Coordinates of C-alpha atoms in Angstrom, one line a residue:
M1 CA 1.9 7.1 10.9
F2 CA 0.6 10.3 9.8
L3 CA -2.2 10.0 7.2
W4 CA -3.2 12.8 4.8
A5 CA -6.8 12.8 4.1
G6 CA -8.3 15.2 1.6
G7 CA -12.2 15.8 0.4
I8 CA -13.4 17.9 -2.4
P9 CA -15.8 20.3 -1.2
F10 CA -19.0 20.3 -3.5
S11 CA -18.2 24.0 -4.3
A12 CA -15.3 23.0 -6.1
C13 CA -17.1 21.0 -8.7
A14 CA -20.5 23.0 -8.8
G15 CA -21.6 23.5 -12.5
I16 CA -19.6 20.7 -14.2
Q17 CA -20.7 19.7 -17.4
S18 CA -20.0 16.9 -19.8
G19 CA -16.4 17.0 -21.0
S20 CA -13.2 18.0 -19.0
Q21 CA -13.1 20.3 -15.9
T22 CA -9.9 21.3 -13.8
S23 CA -10.3 21.7 -9.9
E24 CA -8.2 24.3 -8.3
A25 CA -8.4 22.0 -5.2
H26 CA -5.5 19.8 -4.4
Y27 CA -4.3 17.2 -2.0
S28 CA -0.9 16.8 -0.2
G29 CA 0.8 13.8 1.2
K30 CA 4.3 12.4 1.6
Q31 CA 6.0 9.6 0.1
G32 CA 4.6 6.2 1.5
Q33 CA 1.6 7.8 2.7
I34 CA -2.3 7.2 1.6
I35 CA -4.6 10.0 0.7
V36 CA -8.3 9.9 0.8
I37 CA -9.9 11.2 -2.2
K38 CA -13.6 12.3 -2.2
V39 CA -15.5 12.8 -5.6
P40 CA -19.1 14.3 -5.0
T41 CA -21.4 13.0 -7.3
D42 CA -25.4 12.8 -7.8
E43 CA -27.8 9.7 -7.9
A44 CA -27.1 9.0 -11.8
S45 CA -23.1 8.6 -11.2
T46 CA -22.4 5.1 -11.6
H47 CA -18.8 4.5 -12.0
V48 CA -15.6 6.6 -10.7
Q49 CA -12.1 5.8 -12.0
G50 CA -8.8 7.8 -11.6
K51 CA -5.3 7.5 -13.1
F52 CA -2.0 9.0 -11.3
L53 CA 1.1 8.7 -12.7
G54 CA 0.1 6.1 -14.9
R55 CA -1.5 3.9 -12.1
A56 CA -5.1 3.0 -11.9
V57 CA -7.0 4.4 -8.8
S58 CA -10.1 2.8 -8.3
F59 CA -13.2 4.4 -6.3
F60 CA -16.2 3.1 -4.4
P61 CA -19.5 4.4 -3.4
E62 CA -19.7 6.5 0.0
T63 CA -21.4 4.7 2.8
R64 CA -20.3 6.5 5.9
P65 CA -23.3 7.7 7.8
G66 CA -23.6 11.5 7.5
E67 CA -21.4 12.0 4.6
P68 CA -22.5 13.7 1.4
K69 CA -23.2 11.4 -1.5
G70 CA -20.2 10.6 -3.6
F71 CA -17.2 8.1 -4.4
V72 CA -14.3 7.6 -2.1
G73 CA -10.7 6.5 -3.4
L74 CA -7.4 5.6 -1.7
L75 CA -4.5 7.1 -3.3
G76 CA -1.1 5.4 -2.5
I77 CA 2.0 7.5 -2.8
D78 CA 4.8 5.3 -3.5
M79 CA 7.9 5.5 -1.3
Q80 CA 10.0 6.7 -4.1
E81 CA 7.5 8.8 -6.0
E82 CA 8.9 12.1 -7.5
P83 CA 8.3 15.0 -5.1
G84 CA 6.4 17.7 -6.8
T85 CA 2.7 18.3 -8.0
H86 CA 1.2 15.8 -10.1
D87 CA -2.4 15.4 -11.8
L88 CA -4.8 12.9 -10.6
A89 CA -7.3 12.4 -13.8
I90 CA -10.8 11.2 -12.7
Q91 CA -13.4 9.9 -15.1
I92 CA -17.0 9.9 -14.1
M93 CA -19.9 7.9 -15.6
D94 CA -23.2 9.6 -15.2
G95 CA -25.8 7.2 -16.6
G96 CA -24.7 6.7 -20.5
Q97 CA -22.6 10.0 -20.2
G98 CA -19.1 10.8 -18.8
R99 CA -17.3 13.8 -17.5
S100 CA -13.8 14.2 -16.3
L101 CA -12.1 16.2 -13.4
S102 CA -8.4 16.8 -12.7
Y103 CA -7.2 17.2 -9.3
R104 CA -3.6 18.5 -8.2
V105 CA -1.7 16.2 -5.8
L106 CA 1.5 17.6 -4.1
V107 CA 4.0 14.7 -3.0
L108 CA 6.2 15.6 -0.5
K109 CA 9.5 14.1 0.2
E110 CA 9.9 12.1 3.4
Q111 CA 13.1 11.8 5.3
F112 CA 13.6 8.0 5.6
R113 CA 16.0 6.4 8.1
V114 CA 19.6 4.6 7.1
E115 CA 20.2 1.2 8.5
H116 CA 23.4 -1.0 8.5
L117 CA 23.1 -4.4 8.4
K118 CA 25.7 -7.3 8.6
L119 CA 24.5 -10.5 7.1
P120 CA 26.0 -13.7 5.9
R121 CA 27.5 -13.1 2.4
D122 CA 25.1 -15.8 0.6
K123 CA 22.1 -13.8 2.0
V124 CA 23.1 -10.7 0.3
D125 CA 25.0 -11.8 -3.1
L126 CA 23.3 -14.2 -5.1
D127 CA 25.1 -16.7 -7.3
E128 CA 23.8 -17.3 -11.1
Q129 CA 21.3 -19.9 -9.7
G130 CA 20.0 -17.8 -6.8
L131 CA 19.5 -14.7 -9.2
A132 CA 17.8 -16.9 -11.7
R133 CA 15.2 -18.3 -9.1
W134 CA 14.8 -14.6 -7.6
K135 CA 13.8 -13.5 -11.2
G136 CA 11.4 -16.2 -11.5
E137 CA 9.9 -15.4 -8.2
Q138 CA 9.5 -11.9 -9.0
E139 CA 7.8 -13.0 -12.4
Q140 CA 5.3 -15.4 -10.3
V141 CA 4.2 -12.5 -8.0
K142 CA 3.8 -10.0 -11.0
A143 CA 1.5 -12.4 -12.8
A144 CA -0.4 -13.2 -9.6
L145 CA -1.2 -9.7 -9.0
A146 CA -1.8 -8.8 -12.9
A147 CA -5.5 -8.6 -12.6
D148 CA -7.1 -6.4 -9.7
S149 CA -10.5 -7.7 -8.2
P150 CA -13.1 -5.5 -9.3
M151 CA -14.9 -5.4 -6.0
K152 CA -14.1 -3.6 -2.7
L153 CA -13.4 -6.4 -0.3
W154 CA -12.0 -4.6 2.7
Q155 CA -14.1 -3.4 5.7
T156 CA -13.9 -0.2 8.0
G157 CA -11.2 -0.9 10.5
F158 CA -7.7 -2.4 10.2
V159 CA -5.9 -5.0 12.2
E160 CA -2.2 -4.8 13.2
P161 CA -1.0 -8.4 12.1
V162 CA 1.2 -9.1 15.2
S163 CA 2.1 -7.0 18.3
G164 CA 6.0 -6.5 18.7
K165 CA 9.0 -4.1 18.5
R166 CA 9.3 -2.5 14.9
T167 CA 12.8 -3.6 14.1
G168 CA 12.9 -2.7 10.3
I169 CA 11.3 0.7 9.4
F170 CA 9.3 1.2 6.2
G171 CA 11.4 3.5 3.5
S172 CA 14.7 3.0 5.5
V173 CA 17.7 2.8 3.2
R174 CA 19.5 -0.4 3.8
I175 CA 23.5 -0.7 3.7
M176 CA 24.0 -4.5 3.6
N177 CA 27.5 -5.4 4.4
G178 CA 28.7 -1.9 3.1
Q179 CA 26.5 -2.2 -0.1
A180 CA 23.6 0.3 -0.6
R181 CA 20.3 -2.0 -1.4
N182 CA 16.8 -1.1 -2.3
P183 CA 14.6 0.9 0.5
H184 CA 12.8 -1.3 2.9
N185 CA 9.5 -1.6 1.4
G186 CA 7.3 -2.7 4.6
E187 CA 7.5 -2.8 8.4
D188 CA 9.4 -5.5 10.3
I189 CA 7.9 -6.5 13.7
G190 CA 9.9 -8.5 15.6
A191 CA 8.1 -11.2 17.6
P192 CA 8.9 -14.7 19.1
L193 CA 8.7 -17.8 16.9
G194 CA 5.5 -19.2 16.2
T195 CA 3.7 -16.0 17.0
D196 CA 0.0 -16.0 15.4
V197 CA -0.2 -13.7 12.4
A198 CA -3.4 -12.0 11.7
A199 CA -4.9 -10.7 8.3
T200 CA -5.3 -6.9 8.3
N201 CA -8.4 -7.0 6.9
D202 CA -10.9 -9.0 4.6
G203 CA -9.5 -10.4 1.5
I204 CA -8.8 -13.3 -0.6
V205 CA -5.6 -15.3 -0.5
R206 CA -4.2 -14.6 -4.0
L207 CA -0.7 -16.3 -3.5
T208 CA 1.1 -18.3 -1.0
V209 CA 5.2 -18.6 -1.6
D210 CA 8.3 -19.9 -0.2
H211 CA 10.9 -17.4 -1.8
I212 CA 14.6 -17.0 -1.5
F213 CA 14.3 -13.7 0.2
S214 CA 10.9 -13.3 1.7
G215 CA 10.6 -16.9 2.6
R216 CA 7.2 -18.3 3.2
G217 CA 4.8 -15.7 2.7
I218 CA 1.0 -14.6 1.9
F219 CA -0.3 -12.1 -0.6
L220 CA -3.8 -10.8 0.4
D221 CA -6.0 -9.3 -2.5
H222 CA -8.4 -6.9 -0.7
G223 CA -10.0 -5.7 -4.1
L224 CA -9.4 -2.4 -6.4
G225 CA -5.7 -2.8 -6.5
F226 CA -5.1 -3.2 -2.7
Y227 CA -2.8 -6.0 -1.6
S228 CA -1.2 -6.9 1.9
M229 CA 1.8 -9.1 2.3
Y230 CA 3.0 -11.2 5.3
F231 CA 6.5 -12.7 4.9
H232 CA 9.1 -14.9 6.5
L233 CA 6.5 -17.0 8.1
S234 CA 7.3 -20.4 9.9
D235 CA 3.9 -21.8 8.8
V236 CA 1.3 -20.6 6.4
L237 CA -2.2 -21.6 7.4
V238 CA -4.2 -20.7 4.4
K239 CA -4.3 -21.7 0.7
E240 CA -4.8 -19.8 -2.4
G241 CA -8.3 -19.0 -3.2
D242 CA -9.3 -18.6 0.5
L243 CA -11.6 -15.9 1.7
V244 CA -10.3 -14.4 5.1
R245 CA -11.6 -12.1 7.6
A246 CA -9.8 -9.2 9.4
G247 CA -8.2 -10.4 12.4
Q248 CA -8.1 -14.1 11.2
I249 CA -5.0 -16.2 12.0
V250 CA -3.0 -16.6 8.5
G251 CA 0.0 -17.8 9.6
K252 CA 3.0 -18.0 12.2
V253 CA 6.0 -15.4 12.7
G254 CA 9.2 -17.2 11.5
A255 CA 12.7 -16.4 10.1
T256 CA 12.4 -18.2 6.7
G257 CA 14.1 -16.4 3.7
R258 CA 16.6 -13.6 4.4
A259 CA 16.1 -12.9 8.0
T260 CA 18.4 -12.4 11.1
G261 CA 15.7 -13.7 13.6
P262 CA 11.8 -14.1 13.9
H263 CA 9.8 -11.3 12.6
L264 CA 6.9 -10.5 10.2
H265 CA 7.5 -8.4 7.1
W266 CA 4.2 -6.7 6.6
G267 CA 3.8 -5.0 3.3
V268 CA 1.2 -3.2 1.5
K269 CA 0.7 -2.0 -2.2
L270 CA -2.1 0.1 -3.1
N271 CA -2.7 1.0 -6.7
G272 CA 0.8 -0.3 -7.4
A273 CA 2.4 2.2 -4.8
R274 CA 4.7 0.9 -1.9
V275 CA 2.9 2.4 1.0
N276 CA 3.4 2.3 4.8
P277 CA 1.3 -0.5 6.1
Y278 CA 0.7 1.5 9.5
A279 CA -1.1 4.1 7.4
L280 CA -4.0 1.5 7.4
L281 CA -4.5 1.8 10.7
D282 CA -5.8 5.3 10.2
L283 CA -8.3 4.4 7.8
P284 CA -11.5 3.7 9.5
F285 CA -12.8 6.8 8.4
K286 CA -13.9 7.8 11.7
S287 CA -13.8 11.6 11.0
E288 CA -14.6 14.0 8.1
P289 CA -11.7 14.1 5.6
Q290 CA -9.5 17.1 5.6
S291 CA -10.6 19.9 3.2
P292 CA -8.0 20.5 0.4
T293 CA -6.2 23.8 0.0
V294 CA -6.3 25.8 -3.2
T295 CA -2.8 26.5 -3.6
P296 CA 0.2 24.2 -2.5
P297 CA 2.2 24.8 0.6
A298 CA 5.2 26.3 -0.8
E299 CA 14.7 3.4 15.6
P300 CA 17.3 1.4 13.3
G301 CA 16.5 -2.3 12.8
S302 CA 18.0 -5.4 13.1
A303 CA 16.0 -7.8 11.1
A304 CA 16.4 -8.0 7.3
G305 CA 13.4 -8.0 5.5
A306 CA 12.6 -9.0 1.7
P307 CA 13.6 -6.3 -0.6
A308 CA 15.4 -7.1 -4.0
P309 CA 19.2 -7.3 -4.0

């Protein structure tokens, strides 16, 4: 997974006064990727918050050794984000005063795969009762994830939850029984039934479910609008409200819900955007973020995951 990471140099923000300022610096990233945003600040800054295409983007203090003072934010580019240049509006609180910045973000189109799947008809076409159940399940998830935890819970270094063959690729357009469906919003990893599933990072178990499409699943809240999901489990080994650590075993690989065989569906939502979970493995902040530019540069799976019908 390729990660675009950007850092705004101090020179881009020099001499900012109270009020609005537009920076010429910009960032670039493809659909489904994560962009690391750096906002230089001084000691007086207490809070930084962003907004991108109507979605809140939370920032946290820079703590990496050798890095200049400032705040860092993870900007998720949704898998179906509109390509083009968009504004990232940032509000900075300096003591009792506020100031704002506006960065430009160039969203590039990703070339996603096309997958053709053959499934039992009742796994694809829901009857009236099944459709009502699915809608209720969507409302349950929406309510559980409505309020973001105000603190950053995750730590440096992310864990791949299970090792195996990638059998359903993120973003792939799925043709099920000849019908086009929503693109795959996670990664399917094939593994033997009962294989341990680890938490990708520290967090709180926000929701455990047994849903019509995703089967038995876990939603982990990592704070500041960052969630990871683990679906089709045979067993769930945690309960709602539990604190978990990176690498902790939270469940077992299964084939519950809509699945053609044992596998894990691993998904991630970041500031409301569906992003490739493998982008997390490039986020230990081991190297300095890429400097932004000033002007914008002009295998198919067999396991079915849990997108909506």
